[in-house]
Every structure is written in C-alpha cells, then in structure tokens.
Coordinates of C-alpha atoms in Angstrom, one line a residue:
M29 CA 4.9 13.1 18.4
E30 CA 7.8 15.4 18.7
K31 CA 11.3 13.9 18.5
T32 CA 14.7 15.0 19.7
Q33 CA 17.2 16.1 17.1
Q34 CA 19.7 13.4 16.2
P35 CA 23.3 14.1 17.1
E36 CA 25.7 14.8 14.3
K37 CA 27.9 11.7 13.9
N38 CA 31.6 12.4 14.4
K39 CA 34.4 10.8 16.4
N40 CA 34.6 13.7 18.8
N41 CA 31.1 13.3 20.2
K42 CA 31.2 9.6 20.6
L43 CA 30.5 8.4 24.1
V44 CA 31.1 4.7 25.1
I45 CA 29.0 3.6 28.0
L46 CA 30.0 0.2 29.4
Y47 CA 28.0 -1.6 32.1
A48 CA 28.3 -4.7 34.2
T49 CA 25.1 -5.9 35.9
Q50 CA 23.9 -8.8 37.9
T51 CA 20.3 -7.9 38.5
G52 CA 19.7 -5.3 35.8
N53 CA 20.2 -2.1 37.7
A54 CA 23.5 -1.1 36.1
Q55 CA 22.0 -1.7 32.7
D56 CA 19.1 0.6 33.6
V57 CA 21.5 3.3 34.6
A58 CA 23.6 2.8 31.4
E59 CA 20.5 3.1 29.2
R60 CA 19.5 6.2 31.0
M61 CA 22.9 7.7 30.4
G62 CA 22.6 6.8 26.7
R63 CA 19.2 8.6 26.5
E64 CA 20.5 11.7 28.3
A65 CA 23.7 11.7 26.1
R66 CA 21.5 11.9 23.0
R67 CA 19.7 14.9 24.4
H68 CA 23.1 16.5 24.9
H69 CA 23.9 15.9 21.2
L70 CA 26.4 13.1 21.9
Q71 CA 26.6 9.8 20.1
P72 CA 26.3 7.1 22.8
L73 CA 27.3 3.4 22.4
V74 CA 25.8 1.4 25.3
V75 CA 27.4 -2.1 25.6
S76 CA 27.7 -4.8 28.3
M77 CA 31.3 -5.4 29.3
H78 CA 31.1 -9.0 28.2
A79 CA 30.3 -7.9 24.6
Y80 CA 33.0 -5.2 24.4
N81 CA 36.6 -5.9 23.4
P82 CA 38.7 -4.3 26.2
S83 CA 41.7 -4.0 23.8
S84 CA 39.7 -1.2 22.1
L85 CA 39.7 1.0 25.1
P86 CA 42.8 3.1 24.2
G87 CA 41.1 4.1 21.0
E88 CA 38.1 5.6 22.8
Q89 CA 38.2 9.2 23.9
Y90 CA 35.4 9.3 26.3
V91 CA 34.1 6.2 28.3
L92 CA 31.6 5.9 31.1
F93 CA 31.6 2.8 33.3
V94 CA 28.6 1.6 35.3
V95 CA 29.3 -1.4 37.6
S96 CA 27.5 -3.1 40.5
T97 CA 29.1 -4.9 43.4
T98 CA 27.8 -8.4 44.2
G99 CA 28.1 -10.6 47.2
Q100 CA 31.1 -9.7 49.3
G101 CA 32.9 -7.4 46.8
D102 CA 32.6 -9.6 43.7
P103 CA 32.2 -8.2 40.2
P104 CA 29.2 -9.2 38.1
D105 CA 29.7 -12.3 36.0
S106 CA 29.6 -10.1 32.8
M107 CA 32.6 -8.2 34.1
R108 CA 35.0 -11.0 35.0
G109 CA 36.7 -11.3 31.6
F110 CA 36.9 -7.5 31.1
W111 CA 38.4 -7.1 34.6
K112 CA 40.9 -9.9 34.1
F113 CA 42.1 -8.2 30.9
L114 CA 42.6 -4.9 32.7
L115 CA 44.7 -6.6 35.3
R116 CA 47.3 -7.7 32.8
K117 CA 50.8 -6.7 33.8
S118 CA 51.7 -6.0 30.2
L119 CA 49.4 -3.0 30.1
G120 CA 51.6 0.0 30.8
H121 CA 50.9 3.1 32.9
Q122 CA 50.2 5.1 29.8
W123 CA 48.0 2.5 28.1
L124 CA 44.9 4.8 28.6
A125 CA 46.7 8.1 28.2
G126 CA 44.3 9.2 25.5
T127 CA 41.1 8.2 27.3
Q128 CA 39.0 10.2 29.6
F129 CA 36.6 8.2 31.9
A130 CA 34.1 8.3 34.7
V131 CA 32.9 5.5 36.9
F132 CA 29.5 5.2 38.6
G133 CA 29.1 2.3 41.1
L134 CA 25.9 0.6 42.4
G135 CA 26.1 -1.0 45.8
D136 CA 24.6 -1.4 49.3
S137 CA 26.3 0.2 52.3
G138 CA 24.9 -2.6 54.4
Y139 CA 27.5 -4.8 52.9
Q140 CA 31.1 -4.9 54.3
K141 CA 32.7 -4.2 50.9
Y142 CA 30.4 -1.4 49.8
N143 CA 30.9 -0.5 46.1
V144 CA 34.3 -2.0 46.1
V145 CA 34.1 -3.0 42.4
A146 CA 33.6 0.6 41.3
K147 CA 36.4 1.7 43.6
K148 CA 38.9 -0.9 42.3
L149 CA 37.9 -0.1 38.6
D150 CA 38.4 3.6 39.1
R151 CA 41.8 3.0 40.7
R152 CA 42.9 0.6 38.0
L153 CA 41.9 3.0 35.2
L154 CA 43.9 5.7 36.9
D155 CA 46.9 3.3 37.1
L156 CA 46.6 2.7 33.4
G157 CA 46.9 6.4 32.6
G158 CA 43.2 7.2 32.2
K159 CA 42.1 10.8 32.9
P160 CA 39.0 11.1 35.1
L161 CA 36.2 13.3 33.9
L162 CA 35.0 13.7 37.5
V163 CA 35.1 11.9 40.8
K164 CA 33.6 8.5 40.8
G165 CA 29.9 8.3 41.8
L166 CA 28.6 5.8 44.3
G167 CA 24.9 4.8 44.4
D168 CA 23.6 3.3 47.7
D169 CA 20.6 1.1 47.9
Q170 CA 20.4 1.9 51.6
H171 CA 19.7 5.5 50.9
P172 CA 16.1 6.5 51.7
F173 CA 15.5 7.1 48.0
G174 CA 17.8 4.5 46.5
F175 CA 20.8 4.8 44.3
E176 CA 19.2 7.5 42.2
A177 CA 19.8 9.9 45.0
G178 CA 23.5 9.7 44.2
L179 CA 23.0 9.3 40.5
D180 CA 21.0 12.4 39.7
P181 CA 23.5 15.0 40.9
W182 CA 26.4 13.0 39.5
L183 CA 24.9 12.9 36.0
A184 CA 24.2 16.7 36.2
S185 CA 27.9 17.3 36.9
L186 CA 28.9 14.8 34.2
W187 CA 27.0 16.6 31.3
V188 CA 28.5 19.9 32.4
T189 CA 32.0 18.4 32.4
L190 CA 31.6 16.7 29.0
R191 CA 30.3 19.9 27.5
E192 CA 33.6 21.6 28.6
Q193 CA 35.5 18.9 26.7
I194 CA 33.2 18.6 23.6
P195 CA 32.1 21.9 22.0
L196 CA 28.4 22.1 21.2
P197 CA 27.8 21.9 17.4
V198 CA 26.8 25.2 15.8
G199 CA 23.0 25.8 15.8
L200 CA 22.3 23.3 18.6
Q201 CA 21.4 23.9 22.3
D202 CA 21.8 21.7 25.3
P203 CA 18.8 21.1 27.5
T204 CA 18.6 23.6 30.4
P205 CA 19.0 22.2 34.0
G206 CA 15.3 22.3 34.6
D207 CA 14.5 20.6 31.3
T208 CA 13.6 17.0 32.0
G209 CA 13.1 16.1 28.3
L210 CA 9.7 14.7 29.1
G211 CA 8.3 16.5 26.0
F212 CA 10.2 14.2 23.7
L213 CA 10.1 10.5 23.2
P214 CA 12.8 8.9 21.0
P215 CA 11.9 6.0 18.8
P216 CA 11.8 2.6 20.6
P217 CA 15.1 0.7 20.5
V218 CA 13.5 -2.4 19.1
S219 CA 11.2 -3.1 16.2
I220 CA 8.4 -5.7 16.3
T221 CA 7.2 -7.6 13.3
E222 CA 4.0 -9.6 13.8
F223 CA 3.1 -12.8 12.1
Y224 CA -0.3 -14.4 11.6
L225 CA 0.8 -17.2 9.3
L226 CA 0.4 -20.7 10.6
R227 CA 3.9 -21.5 9.2
A228 CA 5.4 -19.3 12.0
R229 CA 4.6 -22.1 14.5
A230 CA 6.9 -24.5 12.6
M231 CA 9.7 -21.9 12.8
V232 CA 9.7 -21.9 16.6
D233 CA 11.9 -24.5 18.3
A234 CA 10.1 -25.9 21.3
A235 CA 13.4 -25.8 23.3
S236 CA 13.4 -22.0 23.1
N237 CA 10.4 -22.0 25.5
P238 CA 11.8 -22.8 29.0
F239 CA 8.3 -23.9 30.1
A240 CA 7.5 -26.2 27.1
E241 CA 6.4 -29.7 27.8
V242 CA 9.2 -32.2 27.5
A243 CA 7.7 -35.2 25.8
T244 CA 10.5 -37.7 26.1
S245 CA 11.5 -39.4 29.3
D246 CA 15.1 -39.6 27.9
H247 CA 15.6 -35.8 28.3
N248 CA 18.9 -34.0 28.1
N249 CA 20.7 -36.3 25.7
N250 CA 23.1 -33.5 24.8
S251 CA 26.4 -33.5 26.7
L252 CA 27.2 -30.1 28.4
Q253 CA 30.5 -29.1 29.9
H254 CA 30.9 -27.3 33.2
G255 CA 29.9 -23.7 33.0
A256 CA 26.9 -21.8 31.7
P257 CA 25.8 -23.3 28.4
S258 CA 23.8 -21.5 25.8
M259 CA 20.9 -23.8 26.4
P260 CA 19.8 -24.9 29.9
V261 CA 19.7 -28.4 31.3
F262 CA 16.1 -29.4 31.7
A263 CA 16.3 -31.1 35.1
Q264 CA 13.4 -33.2 36.4
L265 CA 12.2 -32.5 39.9
L266 CA 12.7 -35.5 42.2
K267 CA 11.9 -34.2 45.6
N268 CA 10.5 -31.1 47.3
Q269 CA 10.8 -31.5 51.0
R270 CA 10.1 -29.0 53.7
L271 CA 13.0 -28.9 56.2
T272 CA 11.5 -26.6 58.8
K273 CA 8.5 -27.6 60.9
D274 CA 5.1 -26.8 59.5
D275 CA 4.3 -24.4 62.4
H276 CA 7.6 -22.5 61.9
D277 CA 7.2 -19.1 60.3
Q278 CA 10.1 -19.7 57.8
D279 CA 9.5 -22.3 55.1
V280 CA 12.9 -23.8 53.9
R281 CA 12.9 -26.5 51.2
H282 CA 15.3 -29.2 50.2
I283 CA 14.9 -29.7 46.4
E284 CA 16.4 -32.6 44.4
L285 CA 16.8 -32.4 40.6
D286 CA 17.6 -35.2 38.2
L287 CA 20.1 -34.2 35.5
G288 CA 19.1 -37.0 33.2
N289 CA 21.8 -38.0 30.7
S290 CA 22.9 -34.4 30.1
G291 CA 26.5 -35.1 31.2
A292 CA 26.3 -31.8 33.2
Q293 CA 29.0 -31.6 35.9
Y294 CA 29.6 -29.4 38.9
V295 CA 31.8 -29.3 42.0
P296 CA 31.1 -28.3 45.6
G297 CA 30.9 -24.5 45.8
D298 CA 29.3 -24.1 42.4
I299 CA 26.1 -22.3 41.8
L300 CA 22.9 -23.6 40.3
T301 CA 21.0 -20.9 38.3
L302 CA 17.4 -21.4 37.2
L303 CA 14.8 -19.4 35.4
P304 CA 11.6 -19.2 37.4
R305 CA 8.1 -19.4 36.0
Q306 CA 5.7 -16.5 36.6
N307 CA 2.2 -16.9 37.8
P308 CA 0.1 -17.8 34.7
T309 CA -2.8 -15.6 36.1
S310 CA -0.5 -12.6 36.3
V311 CA 0.8 -13.1 32.8
E312 CA -2.8 -13.4 31.5
K313 CA -3.8 -10.2 33.3
F314 CA -0.8 -8.4 31.8
L315 CA -1.6 -9.5 28.3
K316 CA -5.2 -8.5 28.6
H317 CA -4.4 -5.1 30.1
C318 CA -1.9 -4.3 27.4
G319 CA -4.2 -5.6 24.6
L320 CA -1.7 -8.2 23.4
D321 CA -2.8 -11.3 21.5
P322 CA -1.1 -14.1 23.4
D323 CA -1.3 -16.4 20.4
A324 CA 0.3 -14.0 17.9
Y325 CA 3.9 -14.6 16.7
V326 CA 6.4 -11.7 16.5
T327 CA 10.0 -11.1 15.7
V328 CA 12.1 -8.7 17.7
E329 CA 15.1 -6.8 16.2
A330 CA 17.2 -3.8 17.3
A331 CA 16.1 -0.6 15.7
D332 CA 19.5 0.9 16.2
C333 CA 22.3 -1.6 17.0
A334 CA 24.6 1.2 18.0
T335 CA 22.5 2.4 20.9
S336 CA 20.2 -0.5 22.0
A337 CA 21.3 -2.3 25.1
A338 CA 18.0 -4.1 25.2
D339 CA 18.7 -6.2 22.1
E340 CA 22.5 -6.4 22.7
K341 CA 22.0 -8.3 25.9
G342 CA 20.8 -11.3 24.0
D343 CA 17.9 -12.2 26.3
V344 CA 15.2 -11.2 23.8
P345 CA 14.7 -13.7 20.9
K346 CA 15.7 -12.0 17.6
R347 CA 14.6 -12.6 14.0
Q348 CA 13.0 -15.9 14.9
P349 CA 9.2 -15.7 15.4
I350 CA 8.2 -16.3 19.0
L351 CA 4.8 -16.5 20.7
V352 CA 3.8 -13.2 22.4
K353 CA 2.7 -15.1 25.5
T354 CA 6.1 -16.9 25.6
L355 CA 7.9 -13.6 25.1
V356 CA 6.1 -12.1 28.1
E357 CA 6.4 -15.0 30.5
A358 CA 10.1 -15.8 29.7
V359 CA 11.5 -12.3 29.3
M360 CA 9.4 -9.6 31.2
D361 CA 9.0 -9.6 35.0
V362 CA 5.4 -8.4 35.2
D363 CA 4.5 -9.3 38.8
S364 CA 7.7 -9.3 40.9
A365 CA 10.2 -6.6 40.2
S366 CA 9.6 -2.9 40.6
P367 CA 9.9 -0.8 37.5
R368 CA 12.4 2.0 37.1
R369 CA 11.5 5.7 36.7
Y370 CA 11.8 5.5 32.9
L371 CA 8.7 3.4 32.7
F372 CA 6.7 6.3 34.3
E373 CA 8.3 8.7 31.8
V374 CA 7.3 6.6 28.8
M375 CA 3.8 5.9 30.2
S376 CA 3.2 9.6 30.4
H377 CA 3.3 9.7 26.5
F378 CA 0.6 7.0 26.2
A379 CA -1.8 8.1 28.9
G380 CA -5.3 8.8 27.7
A381 CA -6.5 10.5 30.9
E382 CA -5.1 13.9 31.6
H383 CA -5.0 13.4 35.4
E384 CA -3.0 10.2 34.9
R385 CA -0.6 11.9 32.5
E386 CA 0.0 14.7 34.9
R387 CA 0.8 12.3 37.8
L388 CA 3.2 10.3 35.5
V389 CA 5.0 13.4 34.4
Y390 CA 5.4 14.5 38.0
F391 CA 6.8 11.1 39.0
A392 CA 9.4 11.3 36.2
T393 CA 10.7 14.7 37.3
P394 CA 13.4 15.3 39.9
E395 CA 10.7 17.0 42.1
G396 CA 8.6 13.9 42.1
R397 CA 11.5 11.5 42.8
D398 CA 10.8 11.1 46.5
D399 CA 7.1 10.6 46.0
L400 CA 7.8 8.0 43.3
Y401 CA 10.2 6.2 45.6
R402 CA 7.5 6.0 48.3
Y403 CA 4.9 4.8 45.8
N404 CA 7.0 2.4 43.8
Q405 CA 10.3 1.1 45.2
R406 CA 9.4 1.3 48.9
E407 CA 6.2 -0.6 48.3
R408 CA 7.8 -2.9 45.8
R409 CA 5.0 -2.3 43.3
T410 CA 5.0 -4.5 40.3
V411 CA 4.6 -3.5 36.6
L412 CA 1.1 -5.1 36.7
E413 CA 0.1 -3.1 39.7
V414 CA 1.4 0.2 38.2
L415 CA -0.5 -0.4 34.9
N416 CA -3.6 -1.1 36.9
D417 CA -3.2 2.2 38.7
F418 CA -3.0 4.0 35.4
P419 CA -5.7 2.2 33.3
S420 CA -5.7 4.7 30.4
V421 CA -2.1 3.8 29.5
Q422 CA -1.7 1.5 26.5
L423 CA 2.0 0.8 25.9
P424 CA 3.0 -0.8 22.6
L425 CA 4.9 -4.0 22.8
E426 CA 8.1 -2.2 21.6
W427 CA 8.1 0.0 24.6
L428 CA 7.0 -2.8 27.0
L429 CA 10.2 -4.7 26.0
Q430 CA 12.3 -1.6 26.8
T431 CA 10.7 -0.6 30.1
V432 CA 9.5 -3.7 31.8
P433 CA 12.2 -5.2 34.0
R434 CA 13.8 -8.4 32.7
L435 CA 12.8 -11.7 34.3
Q436 CA 16.1 -12.4 36.1
P437 CA 17.5 -15.9 36.7
R438 CA 17.8 -16.9 40.3
S439 CA 21.0 -18.5 41.8
F440 CA 21.4 -21.0 44.6
S441 CA 24.4 -22.6 46.2
I442 CA 24.5 -26.3 45.4
A443 CA 23.9 -28.5 48.5
S444 CA 25.0 -31.8 47.1
S445 CA 28.1 -33.7 45.9
Q446 CA 28.1 -35.6 42.7
K447 CA 30.4 -38.2 44.4
A448 CA 27.4 -39.0 46.6
H449 CA 24.6 -38.2 44.0
P450 CA 26.2 -38.8 40.6
N451 CA 23.2 -37.7 38.5
E452 CA 21.6 -35.2 40.7
A453 CA 21.8 -31.6 42.0
H454 CA 20.3 -30.5 45.3
I455 CA 19.5 -27.0 46.5
T456 CA 18.3 -25.4 49.7
V457 CA 15.5 -22.8 49.2
A458 CA 14.2 -20.3 51.8
V459 CA 10.7 -19.3 50.7
V460 CA 10.7 -15.5 50.7
K461 CA 7.8 -13.5 52.1
W462 CA 7.5 -10.1 53.7
A463 CA 5.2 -7.1 54.3
T464 CA 5.6 -3.7 52.8
P465 CA 5.4 -0.5 54.8
F466 CA 1.7 -0.4 54.1
K467 CA 1.3 -4.0 55.3
R468 CA 0.8 -5.5 51.9
E469 CA 2.1 -9.1 51.8
R470 CA 4.7 -9.9 49.3
H471 CA 6.1 -13.3 48.1
G472 CA 9.4 -14.1 46.4
L473 CA 8.6 -15.1 42.8
C474 CA 11.1 -17.9 42.4
S475 CA 11.0 -19.4 45.9
S476 CA 7.2 -19.5 46.0
W477 CA 7.1 -21.1 42.6
L478 CA 9.6 -23.8 43.6
A479 CA 7.8 -24.5 46.9
S480 CA 4.6 -25.0 44.9
L481 CA 6.0 -27.8 42.7
N482 CA 4.9 -31.3 43.5
P483 CA 6.9 -34.1 41.8
N484 CA 4.0 -36.5 42.7
Q485 CA 1.7 -34.7 40.3
G486 CA 3.5 -35.7 37.1
K487 CA 6.9 -34.9 35.6
I488 CA 8.1 -31.4 36.2
F489 CA 11.2 -30.0 34.4
V490 CA 13.2 -27.0 35.5
P491 CA 15.6 -25.1 33.2
I492 CA 18.9 -24.8 35.0
W493 CA 22.6 -23.8 34.5
F494 CA 25.7 -24.4 36.5
T495 CA 28.3 -21.6 37.1
S496 CA 31.3 -21.3 39.3
G497 CA 30.8 -19.9 42.8
A498 CA 33.0 -17.7 45.0
I499 CA 34.0 -20.6 47.2
K500 CA 36.1 -23.6 46.1
L501 CA 36.6 -26.8 48.1
P502 CA 40.3 -27.2 48.5
P503 CA 42.1 -30.7 48.4
P504 CA 40.9 -33.2 51.0
S505 CA 44.2 -32.8 52.9
V506 CA 43.4 -29.2 53.8
P507 CA 41.5 -28.8 57.2
L508 CA 38.4 -26.6 57.1
I509 CA 36.5 -24.2 59.3
L510 CA 33.0 -23.7 57.9
V511 CA 30.5 -21.0 59.2
G512 CA 27.0 -21.3 57.7
P513 CA 24.0 -20.1 59.7
G514 CA 20.6 -20.7 58.2
T515 CA 20.6 -21.5 54.5
G516 CA 24.2 -20.6 54.5
C517 CA 24.8 -24.2 55.4
A518 CA 23.9 -25.3 51.8
P519 CA 27.3 -25.1 50.2
F520 CA 28.9 -26.7 53.2
H521 CA 26.4 -29.6 53.1
A522 CA 28.0 -30.2 49.7
F523 CA 31.6 -29.7 51.1
V524 CA 31.1 -32.2 53.9
E525 CA 29.1 -34.7 51.8
E526 CA 32.0 -34.6 49.3
R527 CA 34.6 -35.3 51.9
V528 CA 32.5 -38.0 53.5
A529 CA 32.3 -39.7 50.1
I530 CA 36.1 -39.5 49.6
L531 CA 36.7 -40.8 53.1
S532 CA 34.4 -43.8 52.5
R533 CA 36.7 -44.9 49.6
G534 CA 39.5 -45.3 52.1
D535 CA 42.3 -44.4 49.7
T536 CA 42.8 -40.7 50.5
V537 CA 43.7 -38.8 53.6
V538 CA 40.9 -36.5 54.6
A539 CA 41.5 -33.6 57.0
P540 CA 39.1 -32.7 59.8
V541 CA 36.4 -30.1 59.5
L542 CA 35.0 -27.7 62.1
F543 CA 31.4 -26.6 61.2
F544 CA 29.6 -23.8 62.9
F545 CA 25.8 -23.8 62.2
G546 CA 23.2 -21.5 63.5
C547 CA 19.4 -21.3 63.6
R548 CA 16.6 -20.1 65.8
K549 CA 15.2 -23.2 67.5
Q550 CA 16.5 -26.7 67.6
A551 CA 13.0 -28.1 67.3
K552 CA 11.9 -25.8 64.5
D553 CA 14.6 -25.0 61.9
F554 CA 17.6 -27.3 62.5
L555 CA 18.3 -27.8 58.8
Y556 CA 19.8 -31.1 57.8
E557 CA 20.0 -32.2 61.4
E558 CA 20.3 -35.9 60.7
D559 CA 23.1 -35.5 58.2
W560 CA 25.2 -33.2 60.5
L561 CA 24.8 -35.6 63.4
A562 CA 25.6 -38.6 61.3
W563 CA 28.8 -37.0 59.9
S564 CA 29.8 -36.1 63.5
T565 CA 30.1 -39.7 64.7
G566 CA 32.8 -42.3 64.5
K567 CA 35.7 -41.2 62.4
N568 CA 33.7 -39.0 60.0
V569 CA 35.1 -35.6 59.1
L570 CA 33.0 -33.6 61.7
S571 CA 33.8 -36.0 64.5
N572 CA 35.7 -34.9 67.6
N573 CA 37.6 -38.2 67.3
V574 CA 39.5 -37.0 64.3
G575 CA 39.9 -33.3 65.3
G576 CA 36.7 -32.1 63.7
G577 CA 33.7 -30.7 65.4
F578 CA 30.0 -29.6 64.8
F579 CA 28.8 -26.7 66.8
V580 CA 25.3 -25.3 66.8
A581 CA 24.0 -21.9 68.0
F582 CA 20.3 -22.0 68.7
S583 CA 19.6 -18.3 69.0
R584 CA 16.1 -18.4 70.5
D585 CA 16.3 -21.5 72.8
Q586 CA 17.5 -19.5 75.8
S587 CA 16.9 -16.1 77.3
E588 CA 20.1 -14.6 75.8
K589 CA 20.6 -14.9 72.1
V590 CA 23.5 -17.1 71.0
Y591 CA 24.9 -16.8 67.5
V592 CA 27.7 -18.6 65.5
Q593 CA 30.2 -15.9 66.5
H594 CA 29.8 -16.8 70.1
K595 CA 30.5 -20.5 69.3
I596 CA 33.6 -19.5 67.3
C597 CA 35.0 -17.7 70.4
E598 CA 34.1 -20.6 72.6
Q599 CA 36.1 -22.9 70.3
G600 CA 39.0 -20.6 69.9
E601 CA 41.6 -23.3 70.8
N602 CA 40.3 -25.6 68.1
V603 CA 40.0 -22.7 65.6
W604 CA 43.6 -21.7 66.2
Q605 CA 44.9 -25.2 65.9
I606 CA 43.2 -25.7 62.5
L607 CA 44.6 -22.4 61.3
Q608 CA 48.1 -23.2 62.5
S609 CA 47.9 -26.5 60.5
G610 CA 47.2 -24.7 57.3
G611 CA 43.4 -24.7 57.4
A612 CA 41.0 -22.5 55.4
V613 CA 37.9 -20.6 56.5
Y614 CA 34.7 -20.4 54.6
V615 CA 31.7 -18.3 55.6
A616 CA 28.3 -18.3 53.8
G617 CA 24.9 -16.8 54.5
S618 CA 23.2 -13.5 55.0
A619 CA 25.1 -10.5 53.7
T620 CA 23.9 -8.0 56.4
K621 CA 25.8 -8.1 59.7
M622 CA 26.8 -11.7 59.8
P623 CA 30.0 -11.7 57.7
S624 CA 31.5 -8.8 59.7
D625 CA 30.4 -10.2 63.0
V626 CA 32.0 -13.5 62.2
M627 CA 35.2 -11.9 61.1
S628 CA 35.4 -10.0 64.4
A629 CA 34.8 -13.3 66.3
F630 CA 37.7 -14.9 64.5
E631 CA 39.9 -11.9 65.3
R632 CA 39.0 -12.1 69.0
A633 CA 39.5 -15.9 69.1
I634 CA 42.9 -15.6 67.4
A635 CA 44.0 -12.7 69.6
K636 CA 43.2 -14.7 72.7
E637 CA 44.9 -18.0 71.6
A638 CA 48.0 -16.4 70.1
G639 CA 48.4 -13.8 72.8
W640 CA 48.3 -11.0 70.2
P641 CA 46.7 -7.5 70.4
I642 CA 43.5 -7.4 68.4
K643 CA 45.2 -5.2 65.7
T644 CA 47.7 -8.0 65.0
A645 CA 45.0 -10.6 64.9
S646 CA 43.0 -8.4 62.4
Q647 CA 46.1 -8.2 60.1
Y648 CA 46.5 -12.0 60.3
V649 CA 42.9 -12.5 59.2
K650 CA 43.4 -10.0 56.3
E651 CA 46.5 -12.0 55.2
L652 CA 44.4 -15.2 55.3
E653 CA 41.9 -13.4 53.0
Q654 CA 44.6 -12.3 50.6
K655 CA 46.0 -15.9 50.5
G656 CA 42.6 -17.3 49.7
R657 CA 42.3 -19.0 53.1
Y658 CA 39.4 -16.8 54.3
T659 CA 36.5 -16.7 51.8
V660 CA 33.0 -15.3 52.1
E661 CA 29.9 -16.0 50.0
A662 CA 27.0 -13.9 51.1
W663 CA 23.6 -12.9 49.7
S664 CA 20.8 -10.5 50.6

C-alpha cells in the first residue's frame, strides 16, 4: 500500500489544531484537518482544548481552532477551562502578537445563538493580538448537506493561505485541487496488541467494564465529590414509570436511581450523565461481520502521540488488556450514530469487490458529497448498516477504532432534590423515535434502552456521573419564574421540590414561584400532574395564596393551539411584579423555536405592564440575561 511522504520536522511547519467537542463532530473535523495538513507537508498536532495548556499559545506560530456551540450558546465542557483562561484581564492586547490563527465553528442555525462560541473565540483571539489567517468558517447542521458544505471550501482556502505563509520544502509538491488523496492511506493512529494468555483476564479490572455484574449489594462504597469523577457511580435502578398514557404517541419515563453509599452529591440544576448500553444483538452482528474474536484480549496504544486525537481523548483503554467485546460495546457506536465521510474513504482501501470500491471512492470525493449525505446522514444510517451494504470490506480493528463514531454519554436534567430524596437521583426521559425520509423507523439508543429496563427483574446498575448544568437555583429568598414545556419541566421539578422541602422545615423564608408548563393534552401527557397540583395548594411555593402560580397550556385541547408563551402574556401583571421584586427567569426545553418565542412573550408582557415600547422591553430582557436573571437551558 502506497503511503504519503512524511513532512520534514521543523518549527516553521508545525500546525496546532485545537478542538472542543460535545458530541464528537469537532473532533472529527480536527482529525480531518490533521490528515489534510500532513498531505500538505505540515506537522500537525491535534489536541482537545482540555488537554492543552493555553499559556503555551503565544509560542505557537500557527493555530487552528474547531469549536462547537452547545445548548443556548454554551461552550463544550472540554473548552470551559481554556475559555476561562483566555478571558483573564492580565492577558494584554499583544499577548498573541506572534500567533496566526483560524477558527471554524460547528452549529445549528435553528438555535437562537447560532455558532456564538466560534464567534466569541474569534473576537477574543483578535483582542489578544492574534492575526487571522482567514475569515472564520461556520458550519451549519441545518444546511441540506450538513456542516461539511461550509467546511470543504473553507479548508481549500486555508491550505492556500498557509502555503503563502509557509514555503514548500524543496523537492516536494502540494496536492492539486482535484487530488482527493484517496490513493494514499496513512498508518492507523493506534496500534493493537492481542493477547491469548489466560493471565490477561486477571489484569482486567471488572470496574473498567461499565456493564459488568455488580456482585455486592453494598455498591459504591467510595466517596465521590460533586463533579465528573474519573469512575462513574454505579446507581441501582429503583423505578421506571411511564408518565404519559399508554395510548399516547409519546412515551415519557420517570426514572429513579439509588446512589448507594457513594456519597455522590448534586444540586438542583445539575446534569446526570450516563453511558448507555448498546443492543447486544447489534454488537454481536458487528463483531461477526468484522471477523473479531469477542473473547480475545487486546491493548490499545497511540502509534504517534503527536498526531493521534483518538488516543489522546482518553476514552479508549490503553496498555491494559481489555476484552474485544467490551471495547466494542463500551467505546464504538455501531448501531446508532451515522459515520463520517472518512469511514467511506478508509473502507475504499479494504474493499474486496471492485464495484464496492468504486462506490466508496465516489462517496469520499467532493463530487459524491451530496449523494453520500442522502445515503448516510439524511437516512441516519449506522455503521452496522453501512458495513452490511459493503460486505466485501474487512476493516482491521485499528481502523475501526479510528473511524467508528464514539459511543457518546447522554445527559439529562435532574428532576429531584436531595433534600427530598437524600440518596437518590431522578430523571425524566422522553423515548425518542422517528421515521427517516425513506420511512425507516429509528429509535434513540439511550432512551429506548432506559425504557426497557425493569427493576422488578433483578438488580440493574447504571453507570452515571454528575456535572454542573447551565441553570443554578438561587437562594430561597429570590422569586422565580419558570418556563418548562414538555420534558423541560424536569429541572424545575427539582427546583420546586427543593423549595418545598426548605419550606417544610419552617426556618427559612421561601419566595413564591410562577411556573408555566405546557403539553398537548391534559388527559395524555400532563407530566407530574399530581406533584404540581399538590405544590399549588395551601401556602406552598406555587400557590396563589403566597403570590405564586401554576399555569398550564394544553396545546391540543381546543381548536386554537395554546402554548406557554400565551400563558406568559396572560399573566403579564404577575410576571412584572415578580421581576420588579428581583425575581429570576429560567427557561428549559426544546431548542428549536421555543426559547425565542418565550423571550418574545416576556418582552410583550413587560412592554404592556411597564408602558414601554417593545424595543425598551427587549433591552430590559437583555439586561436581565447579562445579570444572570434570565437563563435558558435547551436541547435538541
């Protein structure tokens, strides 16, 4: 197999590529940049922002940044420390005077704050004296052909610009614009060592397998602090209750987990993250198709630590032998996520049938991009389905680890208060299902798995972590306005439950709460109906008697659709009174139109009650946002 010529190592052709990802897309783009940089005889260093020391930036001559925007304009978790460092006031306006940079952002224009993280990063790098190599690039998931529609031309311009800055070494040639590089395949970024010795089994810690049997009933005897620990808490499933009616098309579950004696703590507004289990049948089919021995032990190590983002990320067990079946089921998403274009490129080198190789090569070219999008991303084909469509392809494990999407943890807003449930964590889960353009039924991997768990059929343990969320419950004396349609009510169930528990002690003043909830039909999907109604009586925090209120919009129970924004306008007087008394607004739920519609409703309600023009009311809401008194947590 022919290989690309390795770039000559010198400081001038070094290219640092930093990425911050939440779902893996930014890492995919960064790895692609690294591969293309090598083809242009550069020396790339691909690193996640959380693993890079930002104080080293002034010493770098050329740096590329790939960042995604999450939620309502939030940076990925792996970028938070890096971004906090860049915001230091002690960094002068010439701090990056010797650094040239370029930023590419990944976002979704359906969100209110489209690609705002990339825009802020680009602006901050300019403020610090950095010199832009070219205008920032913005990839849009809403584009008919995904973010690659913006990435491809941006990268083409980037390599031209970099060549103007970095002379080509004598005797070498850059790839031509039409050269896709498909004739070359570099060595895989990881090396695999296989073990057949029985002693390998003794080297594997059972805790490294998130799906191992937990033999002891006294689980989680290690104390863990708040935040994401290196090892998960193995929480026992206590309850899996359907909240919606059986004949309703949306299945929403209330799930309760026992934290054992782990000592794990969380506060309202925090996030519970868990690692889902893949369908065992799908895993078995994948292993069989790829010719992998599920009972073999292997070790995984980076082949080149300077360029491998796969090993740097730390999600692949290294040096310690691991069962191949465990490696696949805990690391590779074989039957849920759609693969990236690079998988098709690599597959073309291992296709035994010529007609399959030709189709794979076409998919990996710019000319085949649109057809690949229709075949792959639009239909949400899985790796297993792609491999079945190309049966002559036999990828080695090294390449499978590089090209198969990572099994991503899933995050849920916590719906409980530890003041009410000291040793438990509750979540609200909407079971995801949809049909593709070709009417193929799809199911969400994590939500379907959770819905299938039955605590009455033996002990079930789920690996979980706790992390800080975007919303924080303020002190009990601060009045609240909560807006949570659908499963957006989950964090506010925790908020209200916490305040009810504080109120029951009788030693703390608890301010009133206005809560706006929305669903389709009162008789079908009125989530946590009994709790809300109970907390709205007497002198509870949602009661009208104390200045609170619970308002529900049933969108399909009448001829005209009614949403939470309509209820906000109806309750404008109460809303304005809460805001005038120092109250805070929290909004949670779907990230499509809801957040912007709700904000517009607040602006109209405030304009009416205060007698202001809408422009003044809009500025008032923006000021609330800047002061931390208007917070949104949304998800797609």
